[in-house]
Coordinates of C-alpha atoms and ligand atoms in Angstrom, one line a residue:
M1 CA -4.3 36.9 26.1
K2 CA -0.6 36.3 26.8
R3 CA 0.7 32.9 25.8
T4 CA 4.2 32.2 24.7
N5 CA 4.2 28.5 23.8
H6 CA 1.8 25.7 23.1
N7 CA 1.9 23.1 25.8
G8 CA 2.6 20.0 23.7
T9 CA 5.6 21.6 21.9
L10 CA 7.9 22.1 24.9
R11 CA 11.2 20.1 24.6
R12 CA 14.5 19.6 26.3
S13 CA 15.9 22.5 24.2
D14 CA 13.5 24.9 26.0
E15 CA 15.2 24.3 29.3
G16 CA 15.6 27.5 31.3
K17 CA 13.1 29.5 29.3
T18 CA 10.3 31.4 31.0
V19 CA 7.0 30.5 29.3
T20 CA 3.4 31.4 29.7
L21 CA 1.0 28.6 29.0
V22 CA -2.8 28.4 28.9
G23 CA -5.0 25.4 28.9
W24 CA -7.4 23.0 30.7
V25 CA -6.4 20.9 33.7
A26 CA -6.2 17.4 32.4
K27 CA -5.1 15.9 35.7
R28 CA -4.1 17.0 39.1
R29 CA -1.9 15.2 41.6
N30 CA -0.8 16.2 45.1
F31 CA 2.6 15.0 46.2
G32 CA 3.5 16.2 49.7
S33 CA 3.5 19.9 49.5
L34 CA 3.8 19.9 45.8
V35 CA 1.0 20.0 43.3
F36 CA 1.4 18.5 39.8
I37 CA -1.0 19.6 37.0
D38 CA -1.1 18.3 33.5
L39 CA -2.1 21.3 31.4
R40 CA -3.8 20.5 28.1
D41 CA -4.2 22.6 25.0
R42 CA -4.8 21.5 21.5
S43 CA -1.1 20.7 20.9
G44 CA -0.9 18.3 23.9
I45 CA -0.1 18.2 27.5
C46 CA 2.7 19.7 29.7
Q47 CA 3.3 19.0 33.3
V48 CA 3.3 22.1 35.5
V49 CA 4.7 21.9 39.1
F50 CA 3.4 24.2 41.9
D51 CA 5.8 24.2 44.8
E52 CA 5.0 25.0 48.4
N53 CA 4.8 28.7 47.6
M54 CA 2.4 28.3 44.8
A55 CA 0.3 25.3 45.9
E56 CA -2.0 27.5 47.9
A57 CA -3.0 29.4 44.7
V58 CA -4.2 26.2 43.0
K59 CA -5.7 24.5 46.1
D60 CA -9.3 24.7 44.6
V61 CA -8.3 23.9 41.1
R62 CA -9.9 20.8 39.6
S63 CA -10.1 19.0 36.3
E64 CA -11.1 21.1 33.3
Y65 CA -10.5 24.4 35.1
I66 CA -8.7 26.8 32.7
L67 CA -5.3 28.2 33.9
Q68 CA -2.8 30.7 32.6
V69 CA 0.6 29.8 34.1
T70 CA 3.9 31.6 33.8
G71 CA 6.9 29.6 34.9
V72 CA 10.4 28.2 34.0
V73 CA 11.0 25.1 31.9
N74 CA 13.0 22.5 33.9
L75 CA 14.3 19.1 33.0
R76 CA 12.3 16.4 34.8
K77 CA 14.0 14.1 37.2
D78 CA 11.8 11.2 36.1
P79 CA 11.1 11.7 32.4
N80 CA 7.9 10.2 31.0
P81 CA 8.7 8.6 27.7
K82 CA 5.0 8.3 26.8
L83 CA 4.6 12.1 26.5
P84 CA 6.3 14.1 23.8
T85 CA 6.9 16.7 26.5
G86 CA 7.9 14.0 28.9
E87 CA 11.5 15.3 29.4
V88 CA 10.4 18.7 30.8
E89 CA 8.1 20.4 33.2
V90 CA 7.2 24.0 34.0
L91 CA 7.9 25.3 37.5
A92 CA 5.0 27.7 38.1
K93 CA 5.8 31.3 39.2
E94 CA 2.4 32.9 38.6
V95 CA -1.0 31.4 38.0
N96 CA -4.3 32.9 36.9
I97 CA -7.4 30.9 37.2
V98 CA -9.1 31.9 34.0
N99 CA -12.3 29.8 34.5
T100 CA -13.7 27.1 36.7
A101 CA -15.5 24.0 35.5
E102 CA -18.1 21.6 36.9
T103 CA -17.2 17.9 37.1
A104 CA -17.3 16.6 33.5
P105 CA -20.0 14.0 32.8
I106 CA -17.6 12.0 30.7
T107 CA -14.0 10.8 31.1
I108 CA -11.8 13.1 29.1
A109 CA -9.0 10.8 28.3
D110 CA -7.6 9.2 25.1
N111 CA -9.2 6.0 26.0
T112 CA -12.5 6.9 27.6
D113 CA -14.8 4.3 29.2
T114 CA -17.9 6.6 28.9
S115 CA -20.7 5.2 26.6
E116 CA -21.0 6.7 23.2
D117 CA -24.5 8.1 23.8
V118 CA -23.3 10.1 26.8
R119 CA -20.3 11.3 24.8
L120 CA -22.5 12.4 21.9
K121 CA -24.7 14.3 24.3
Y122 CA -21.6 16.2 25.6
R123 CA -19.9 16.2 22.3
Y124 CA -18.0 19.5 23.0
L125 CA -16.3 17.7 25.9
D126 CA -15.7 14.5 23.9
L127 CA -14.0 16.7 21.4
R128 CA -11.5 17.7 24.0
R129 CA -10.1 14.2 23.7
K130 CA -6.9 14.1 21.6
P131 CA -7.9 11.2 19.3
L132 CA -10.9 13.1 18.2
Q133 CA -9.1 16.4 17.8
D134 CA -6.4 14.6 15.8
N135 CA -9.1 13.2 13.5
L136 CA -10.6 16.7 12.9
I137 CA -7.1 18.0 12.2
L138 CA -6.5 15.2 9.8
R139 CA -9.7 15.9 8.0
H140 CA -8.8 19.6 7.8
K141 CA -5.4 18.6 6.3
I142 CA -7.0 16.4 3.7
Q143 CA -9.3 19.3 2.7
M144 CA -6.3 21.7 2.5
I145 CA -4.3 19.3 0.3
A146 CA -7.4 18.8 -1.9
R147 CA -7.9 22.5 -2.3
R148 CA -4.2 23.1 -3.1
V149 CA -3.8 20.2 -5.6
L150 CA -7.0 20.9 -7.4
D151 CA -6.1 24.6 -7.6
E152 CA -2.8 23.6 -9.1
E153 CA -4.6 21.4 -11.6
G154 CA -6.7 24.4 -12.8
F155 CA -9.9 23.6 -10.8
V156 CA -12.2 26.4 -9.6
E157 CA -14.1 26.0 -6.3
V158 CA -17.7 26.9 -6.8
S159 CA -20.5 26.8 -4.2
T160 CA -23.8 25.4 -5.4
P161 CA -27.2 25.8 -3.7
I162 CA -28.2 23.9 -0.6
L163 CA -31.8 24.9 -1.1
A164 CA -32.2 23.1 -4.3
R165 CA -34.4 20.9 -6.5
S166 CA -34.4 17.2 -6.0
T167 CA -31.3 15.5 -7.4
P168 CA -31.3 12.0 -8.8
E169 CA -29.0 9.9 -6.6
G170 CA -31.6 7.4 -5.7
A171 CA -32.0 8.1 -2.0
R172 CA -34.9 9.9 -0.3
D173 CA -34.7 13.7 -0.2
Y174 CA -34.7 15.9 2.8
L175 CA -37.4 18.5 2.1
V176 CA -37.6 22.1 3.2
P177 CA -40.9 23.9 3.0
S178 CA -41.2 27.3 1.4
R179 CA -42.8 30.0 3.5
I180 CA -43.4 32.3 0.5
Y181 CA -44.7 29.6 -1.7
N182 CA -46.8 27.5 0.6
G183 CA -47.0 23.9 -0.7
R184 CA -43.7 24.1 -2.5
F185 CA -40.5 22.5 -1.2
W186 CA -36.8 22.6 -1.7
A187 CA -34.8 19.4 -1.6
L188 CA -31.5 19.4 0.1
P189 CA -29.0 18.2 -2.5
Q190 CA -28.1 14.5 -2.4
S191 CA -25.1 15.7 -4.3
P192 CA -24.4 18.7 -6.5
Q193 CA -24.7 16.5 -9.6
I194 CA -26.9 18.6 -11.7
Y195 CA -25.3 21.9 -10.8
K196 CA -21.8 20.7 -11.5
Q197 CA -22.9 19.5 -14.9
L198 CA -24.5 22.8 -15.5
L199 CA -21.2 24.4 -14.6
M200 CA -19.6 22.4 -17.4
I201 CA -22.3 23.6 -19.8
A202 CA -21.5 27.1 -18.5
G203 CA -17.9 26.7 -19.6
M204 CA -16.2 26.4 -16.2
E205 CA -14.2 23.4 -17.5
R206 CA -12.8 22.3 -14.2
Y207 CA -14.9 22.6 -11.0
F208 CA -14.6 21.3 -7.5
Q209 CA -16.4 21.8 -4.2
I210 CA -16.2 20.4 -0.7
A211 CA -19.9 19.8 -0.7
R212 CA -22.4 18.8 1.9
C213 CA -24.7 16.1 0.7
F214 CA -27.9 15.0 2.3
R215 CA -29.6 11.6 1.9
D216 CA -32.5 10.4 3.9
E217 CA -31.6 6.7 3.9
D218 CA -32.3 3.9 6.2
L219 CA -29.5 4.3 8.6
R220 CA -26.5 2.0 8.7
A221 CA -23.6 2.1 11.0
D222 CA -21.3 3.7 8.6
R223 CA -23.7 6.4 7.3
Q224 CA -24.7 9.8 8.4
P225 CA -27.7 11.7 7.0
E226 CA -25.4 14.5 5.9
F227 CA -21.9 13.8 4.6
T228 CA -19.2 15.5 2.6
Q229 CA -17.9 14.9 -0.9
I230 CA -14.9 16.3 -2.6
D231 CA -17.0 16.9 -5.7
I232 CA -15.2 17.2 -9.0
E233 CA -16.3 17.7 -12.6
M234 CA -14.2 18.2 -15.7
S235 CA -14.9 19.0 -19.4
F236 CA -13.3 17.5 -22.5
V237 CA -12.2 14.4 -20.6
E238 CA -12.3 10.6 -20.8
E239 CA -11.8 8.1 -17.9
D240 CA -8.0 8.4 -18.0
D241 CA -8.1 12.1 -17.5
V242 CA -10.4 11.9 -14.5
F243 CA -8.4 9.0 -13.0
A244 CA -5.1 10.9 -13.4
V245 CA -6.5 13.9 -11.3
V246 CA -7.8 11.6 -8.5
E247 CA -4.6 9.6 -8.5
K248 CA -2.5 12.7 -8.1
L249 CA -4.7 13.9 -5.3
M250 CA -4.5 10.6 -3.5
R251 CA -0.7 10.4 -4.0
S252 CA -0.3 13.9 -2.5
I253 CA -2.6 13.1 0.5
Y254 CA -0.8 9.8 1.2
K255 CA 2.7 11.3 0.8
E256 CA 2.0 14.3 2.9
L257 CA 0.0 12.7 5.7
K258 CA 1.3 9.2 5.8
D259 CA 4.7 9.4 4.0
I260 CA 3.5 6.6 1.8
E261 CA 4.5 6.6 -1.9
L262 CA 1.5 5.4 -3.9
P263 CA 2.0 4.1 -7.4
E264 CA 1.6 6.5 -10.3
H265 CA -1.5 4.6 -11.5
F266 CA -3.9 2.4 -9.6
T267 CA -5.0 -1.0 -10.7
R268 CA -8.2 -1.2 -12.8
L269 CA -10.7 -4.0 -13.0
P270 CA -13.9 -4.1 -15.0
W271 CA -16.9 -4.7 -12.8
E272 CA -17.7 -8.1 -14.3
E273 CA -14.2 -9.5 -13.6
C274 CA -14.2 -8.0 -10.1
M275 CA -17.5 -9.8 -9.2
K276 CA -16.1 -13.0 -10.6
R277 CA -12.8 -12.8 -8.7
Y278 CA -13.9 -11.2 -5.5
G279 CA -17.7 -11.5 -5.3
S280 CA -17.9 -7.8 -4.5
D281 CA -17.6 -4.4 -6.3
K282 CA -15.5 -3.1 -3.5
P283 CA -12.9 -5.8 -2.9
D284 CA -10.3 -5.5 -0.2
L285 CA -7.0 -6.2 -2.1
R286 CA -4.9 -6.3 1.0
F287 CA -5.3 -10.1 0.9
G288 CA -5.7 -12.6 -1.9
N289 CA -8.0 -15.7 -1.6
E290 CA -9.7 -15.0 -4.9
I291 CA -12.8 -16.9 -6.0
H292 CA -12.2 -19.6 -8.6
N293 CA -14.9 -20.8 -10.9
I294 CA -14.4 -24.6 -10.8
S295 CA -17.4 -25.5 -12.9
A296 CA -15.2 -27.2 -15.5
I297 CA -14.2 -29.9 -13.1
F298 CA -17.8 -31.0 -12.8
A299 CA -18.8 -31.0 -16.5
N300 CA -19.7 -34.7 -16.3
T301 CA -20.3 -35.0 -12.6
E302 CA -22.4 -37.7 -11.0
F303 CA -23.0 -35.5 -8.0
Q304 CA -26.7 -34.6 -8.5
V305 CA -26.5 -31.3 -6.6
F306 CA -23.7 -29.8 -8.7
R307 CA -25.1 -31.2 -11.9
S308 CA -28.5 -29.7 -11.4
A309 CA -26.9 -26.3 -10.4
L310 CA -24.9 -26.4 -13.7
E311 CA -27.9 -27.5 -15.8
S312 CA -30.0 -24.6 -14.5
G313 CA -27.5 -22.0 -15.5
G314 CA -25.6 -21.9 -12.2
E315 CA -21.9 -22.2 -11.6
I316 CA -19.6 -23.8 -9.0
D317 CA -17.3 -21.4 -7.2
A318 CA -14.7 -22.0 -4.6
I319 CA -12.4 -20.2 -2.3
H320 CA -9.4 -21.5 -0.5
F321 CA -7.7 -20.7 2.8
S322 CA -4.4 -22.0 4.1
G323 CA -3.7 -23.4 7.5
I324 CA -7.1 -22.8 9.2
A325 CA -9.1 -25.9 8.5
D326 CA -8.7 -27.1 12.2
Q327 CA -10.6 -23.9 13.3
Y328 CA -13.7 -25.0 11.5
S329 CA -15.6 -27.4 13.6
R330 CA -18.9 -28.8 12.4
K331 CA -20.7 -26.2 14.6
T332 CA -18.7 -23.2 13.2
L333 CA -19.4 -24.4 9.7
D334 CA -23.1 -24.8 10.4
K335 CA -23.2 -21.2 11.6
L336 CA -21.3 -20.0 8.6
Q337 CA -23.8 -21.8 6.4
E338 CA -26.7 -20.2 8.1
F339 CA -25.1 -16.8 7.7
L340 CA -24.7 -17.3 4.0
K341 CA -28.2 -18.8 3.4
A342 CA -29.9 -15.9 5.3
G343 CA -27.9 -13.1 3.8
F344 CA -27.2 -14.2 0.3
K345 CA -30.0 -16.6 -0.6
V346 CA -27.7 -19.4 -1.5
K347 CA -28.9 -22.9 -1.0
A348 CA -25.9 -24.4 0.7
L349 CA -22.2 -24.1 1.6
A350 CA -20.0 -27.1 1.0
W351 CA -16.4 -27.6 2.1
L352 CA -13.4 -29.7 1.7
K353 CA -10.5 -29.9 4.2
K354 CA -7.1 -31.5 3.8
E355 CA -6.2 -33.5 6.9
N356 CA -3.1 -35.8 7.1
G357 CA -3.0 -35.9 3.3
A358 CA -6.7 -36.9 2.9
L359 CA -9.6 -34.8 1.6
T360 CA -12.5 -34.7 4.0
G361 CA -15.6 -32.6 4.5
S362 CA -19.2 -32.2 3.4
I363 CA -18.6 -33.1 -0.3
A364 CA -15.8 -35.7 0.3
K365 CA -18.3 -38.6 -0.1
P366 CA -20.4 -37.6 -3.1
L367 CA -17.5 -36.4 -5.3
S368 CA -15.3 -38.8 -7.2
D369 CA -11.6 -39.1 -6.4
A370 CA -10.7 -37.4 -9.6
E371 CA -13.0 -34.4 -8.8
K372 CA -11.5 -34.1 -5.3
Q373 CA -8.0 -34.3 -6.7
A374 CA -8.8 -31.6 -9.3
I375 CA -10.0 -29.3 -6.4
N376 CA -6.8 -30.2 -4.5
D377 CA -4.7 -29.3 -7.6
E378 CA -6.6 -26.1 -8.4
F379 CA -5.6 -24.7 -5.0
S380 CA -2.4 -26.7 -4.4
M381 CA -3.9 -27.7 -1.1
Q382 CA -1.7 -28.5 1.9
D383 CA -2.6 -30.0 5.2
N384 CA -4.9 -27.9 7.3
D385 CA -6.2 -26.0 4.2
I386 CA -9.9 -25.6 3.6
V387 CA -11.9 -24.9 0.4
F388 CA -15.4 -23.5 0.5
V389 CA -17.6 -24.3 -2.4
I390 CA -21.0 -22.9 -3.5
A391 CA -23.0 -24.2 -6.4
D392 CA -25.7 -21.7 -7.3
K393 CA -26.8 -18.9 -9.6
P394 CA -23.6 -17.0 -10.5
A395 CA -24.5 -13.7 -8.8
A396 CA -25.6 -15.4 -5.6
A397 CA -22.6 -17.8 -5.5
R398 CA -20.1 -15.0 -6.1
T399 CA -21.5 -12.5 -3.6
A400 CA -21.9 -15.2 -0.9
L401 CA -18.3 -16.3 -1.4
G402 CA -17.2 -12.6 -1.5
A403 CA -18.8 -12.0 1.9
L404 CA -17.2 -15.2 3.2
R405 CA -13.9 -14.1 1.9
V406 CA -14.0 -10.9 4.0
K407 CA -15.5 -12.6 7.0
V408 CA -12.8 -15.3 7.2
A409 CA -10.1 -12.8 6.5
H410 CA -11.2 -10.6 9.4
E411 CA -11.7 -13.5 11.8
H412 CA -8.3 -15.0 11.1
N413 CA -6.3 -11.8 10.7
L414 CA -5.4 -12.4 7.1
I415 CA -5.4 -8.7 6.3
D416 CA -2.1 -6.9 6.1
H417 CA -2.9 -3.6 7.7
S418 CA 0.3 -2.0 6.6
R419 CA -0.9 -2.1 3.0
T420 CA -2.8 0.6 1.1
E421 CA -4.7 -0.9 -1.8
F422 CA -6.5 1.3 -4.3
L423 CA -8.6 -0.2 -7.1
W424 CA -10.6 1.4 -9.9
V425 CA -13.6 -0.7 -10.7
T426 CA -14.8 0.3 -14.2
D427 CA -17.6 -0.6 -16.6
F428 CA -20.4 -0.9 -14.0
P429 CA -23.7 -2.0 -15.3
M430 CA -25.9 0.8 -16.6
F431 CA -29.0 -0.5 -14.8
E432 CA -30.1 -2.6 -11.9
Y433 CA -33.5 -4.1 -11.5
S434 CA -35.6 -2.7 -8.7
E435 CA -37.9 -5.5 -7.4
E436 CA -39.7 -2.8 -5.4
E437 CA -40.5 -0.6 -8.4
N438 CA -40.6 -3.5 -10.9
R439 CA -38.4 -1.7 -13.4
W440 CA -34.9 -1.0 -14.4
V441 CA -33.3 1.9 -12.5
A442 CA -30.0 3.7 -13.1
A443 CA -27.3 1.9 -11.2
H444 CA -25.3 5.1 -10.7
H445 CA -27.5 8.0 -11.8
P446 CA -29.3 8.7 -15.1
F447 CA -26.7 11.1 -16.4
T448 CA -24.1 8.4 -16.7
A449 CA -23.1 7.5 -20.3
P450 CA -23.5 4.0 -21.5
K451 CA -20.5 2.4 -23.2
A452 CA -20.6 3.4 -26.8
E453 CA -20.7 -0.2 -28.0
D454 CA -23.7 -1.0 -25.6
V455 CA -26.0 1.9 -26.7
D456 CA -28.0 -0.7 -28.7
K457 CA -28.7 -2.7 -25.6
L458 CA -30.4 0.2 -23.8
F459 CA -33.8 -1.3 -24.7
T460 CA -33.0 -4.8 -26.0
D461 CA -30.7 -6.0 -23.2
P462 CA -30.6 -3.6 -20.3
E463 CA -29.2 -6.2 -18.0
H464 CA -26.0 -6.4 -20.0
C465 CA -25.7 -2.8 -20.9
S466 CA -22.4 -1.5 -19.4
S467 CA -21.8 2.1 -18.5
R468 CA -18.9 4.5 -18.2
A469 CA -19.3 4.6 -14.4
Y470 CA -16.5 3.8 -12.1
D471 CA -15.7 3.5 -8.4
L472 CA -12.4 3.9 -6.6
V473 CA -12.1 1.3 -3.8
L474 CA -9.6 1.8 -1.0
N475 CA -9.0 -1.2 1.3
G476 CA -12.5 -2.5 0.8
Y477 CA -14.2 0.8 1.1
E478 CA -16.0 2.5 -1.7
L479 CA -14.2 5.8 -1.7
L480 CA -15.8 7.5 -4.6
S481 CA -18.2 7.0 -7.5
G482 CA -18.2 8.9 -10.7
S483 CA -18.8 8.6 -14.4
I484 CA -18.4 10.0 -17.8
R485 CA -21.7 11.7 -18.5
I486 CA -24.0 11.8 -21.4
H487 CA -23.6 15.1 -23.3
D488 CA -26.0 14.3 -26.1
Q489 CA -29.6 15.3 -25.6
D490 CA -31.0 12.4 -27.7
L491 CA -29.1 9.9 -25.8
Q492 CA -30.1 11.5 -22.5
E493 CA -33.7 11.2 -23.5
K494 CA -33.3 7.5 -24.4
V495 CA -31.8 6.7 -21.0
F496 CA -34.7 8.4 -19.3
E497 CA -37.0 6.3 -21.4
A498 CA -35.0 3.1 -20.6
I499 CA -35.6 3.7 -16.9
G500 CA -39.3 4.2 -17.5
L501 CA -39.5 8.0 -17.4
T502 CA -41.8 9.4 -20.0
M503 CA -40.6 12.6 -21.7
E504 CA -43.3 14.5 -19.7
Q505 CA -42.0 13.1 -16.4
A506 CA -38.4 13.8 -17.4
K507 CA -39.3 17.3 -18.4
E508 CA -41.1 17.9 -15.2
K509 CA -38.1 16.7 -13.1
F510 CA -35.2 17.9 -15.2
G511 CA -36.6 20.1 -17.9
F512 CA -34.2 22.9 -17.2
F513 CA -31.4 20.5 -17.4
L514 CA -32.5 19.0 -20.6
E515 CA -33.0 22.4 -22.1
A516 CA -29.4 23.3 -21.2
F517 CA -28.2 20.4 -23.2
R518 CA -29.4 22.1 -26.3
Y519 CA -26.9 24.9 -26.1
G520 CA -23.5 23.2 -26.7
T521 CA -22.7 20.7 -23.9
P522 CA -19.1 19.6 -23.8
P523 CA -18.2 16.0 -23.1
H524 CA -17.6 15.8 -19.4
G525 CA -17.2 13.6 -16.4
G526 CA -16.3 13.6 -12.7
V527 CA -16.4 12.0 -9.3
G528 CA -17.6 12.6 -5.8
I529 CA -15.0 11.5 -3.2
G530 CA -16.4 10.5 0.2
L531 CA -14.4 12.8 2.6
E532 CA -15.5 10.9 5.7
R533 CA -14.6 7.5 4.3
L534 CA -11.2 8.8 3.2
T535 CA -10.6 10.3 6.7
M536 CA -11.8 7.1 8.3
V537 CA -9.2 5.0 6.4
L538 CA -6.4 7.5 7.1
A539 CA -7.4 7.7 10.8
D540 CA -7.7 3.9 11.0
T541 CA -11.2 4.0 12.5
E542 CA -14.3 2.1 11.5
N543 CA -16.7 4.5 13.2
I544 CA -17.8 7.4 10.9
R545 CA -18.7 9.5 14.0
D546 CA -15.0 9.6 14.9
V547 CA -14.3 11.8 11.9
V548 CA -17.4 14.1 12.1
A549 CA -17.4 17.0 14.6
F550 CA -21.1 16.8 15.5
P551 CA -22.5 13.5 14.3
T552 CA -25.9 11.9 14.7
T553 CA -26.6 8.5 16.1
N554 CA -27.3 5.5 13.9
S555 CA -30.9 6.4 14.2
S556 CA -30.3 9.9 12.9
L557 CA -30.6 11.8 16.2
D558 CA -28.4 14.6 17.5
L559 CA -28.3 13.8 21.2
M560 CA -26.7 17.0 22.0
S561 CA -29.0 19.6 20.5
E562 CA -31.9 17.1 20.4
S563 CA -32.6 17.5 16.8
P564 CA -34.8 16.9 14.9
N565 CA -37.3 18.5 17.2
Y566 CA -40.8 20.0 17.3
V567 CA -41.4 23.6 16.1
D568 CA -43.8 26.2 17.2
D569 CA -47.3 26.1 15.8
A570 CA -46.8 29.6 14.5
Q571 CA -43.8 28.4 12.4
L572 CA -46.0 25.7 10.9
E573 CA -48.8 28.1 10.3
V574 CA -46.7 30.4 8.0
L575 CA -45.4 27.4 6.1
G576 CA -49.0 26.3 5.6
I577 CA -48.2 22.9 7.2
E578 CA -50.4 20.9 9.5
V579 CA -48.8 17.9 11.2
K580 CA -51.1 14.9 11.1
D581 CA -50.0 12.9 14.1
N582 CA -48.4 15.6 16.2
K583 CA -46.5 14.1 19.1
K584 CA -45.5 17.5 20.3
K585 CA -48.0 17.8 23.1
E586 CA -47.1 14.5 24.6
A587 CA -43.3 15.2 24.3
Ligands
LIG601 N1 -22.9 12.5 -7.8 C1 -22.2 11.3 -7.7 C2 -22.4 10.6 -6.3 O1 -22.8 11.3 -5.4 C3 -20.8 11.4 -8.0 C4 -20.5 11.7 -9.4 O2 -21.0 11.0 -10.3 O3 -19.7 12.6 -9.6 O4 -22.2 9.4 -6.2

């Protein structure tokens, strides 16, 4: 089909050219005998003018019709500074109505007022909106840069199976029944973890894949049942080698897409210190307000609440904010207290404000003057500052203040959005205790290596056994997880044992994998980078659906194709499956 230019690219320098454009009618206006049409294609919008000779030809044309127009580029009398093509317009000489369109059920505009559910049902129309198209293009560019940079670094892109065996990322599997082997199931991969490690055993040395991953988790606003990882694995490496590749990749992405120079190396913080200072393993470093452990001030305190917290192995943590004390009325503080008690199981939230040089607040009375002065000095408090204090078990006190840190920063705009803050969090705990299953489970996945000096703690002190797992955090988002893996069969078996898998169970689940370990497994490690997260941060959106072409709702439904859906009885029959409570007939 003839087309000489893309609509959004026409500029003043094109004046006088005869062009043929195609596209959708974004807007139509009649102005006396003239008709103005904004013609949209992927590159943008250009105004086309139909004079009295041409107006008749477009008299029936409405929004979203497709036109092919040939005309001459003229300078506009009234330029529109908001449009990149705002200095020019095309005076139509010929028009071909390529297709008609019914009235769209959603408003196709940059800022649409249509509800998200309706937009999801008509996603193909929603995707005509420029912000969404821009996000898909951004995502594409990230993938292209990743492919190029990783290729330059000697990585080979390898596809691994989607119909696979269950992988151990800790979520629930999506299962696919086998027709040929009734009663047997595939699991869609939660990540290509096992395959990529097998590729290292196979001698590929450097692998990557832009991999779909599937996790049947309870849904949260920022999750989708399927998502994408830039999945990487490398042989003969230690943490520094893996970090260097990821840092190079991030530097290229930020330079090429944002013109931002990232530092050569990103800050690193061991998990323990991260929790102490930020109460979170994914701290947003675009603002300060770190947590201070002020227990020492209260070593001999008379204040019963603090004393008993300390005596029972707790600590006293505090966080300070400047210039906002007057925004915390009693009511606001009560609400904040409720939020922390409910979400983080802390007993109470205390506070101290500085007003007209005096320290007031919930702990002003029970504390001695010296104790209050010590808090004041710890934070160099000024008038209108507020310090929040929690005395509790260390983990609870820290995570509660960590959440409060983020909440207050958001509510009072303390975050500098022009900053990009990457942080490696290292030395994650090897295990976490599952109350549900009453046992220690792998905090990352069971192929993660323990720190060499902590191998002895696998059975004696699992709680304090650190691993060689790391995360990369970007502006408070967990962008990737990864680890140096175990490459020694004995150690791998010990770790299975530590998480309560007997050798029989381990063999049944990962027998083929354990067997592979026997044939010369190189030291190896890698990461899985969350592509959607990365795109969200670069696109500056908090809605994951904005960076996914065909997303599901928070409750895992595709409103457009109405999936998941019922299937024919005949399909179930060949799979040897009978549905217990079949709602199909009612549906
Ligand atoms: N498979 C891991 C994950 O999905 C990433 C990795 O360890 O490479 O989190």
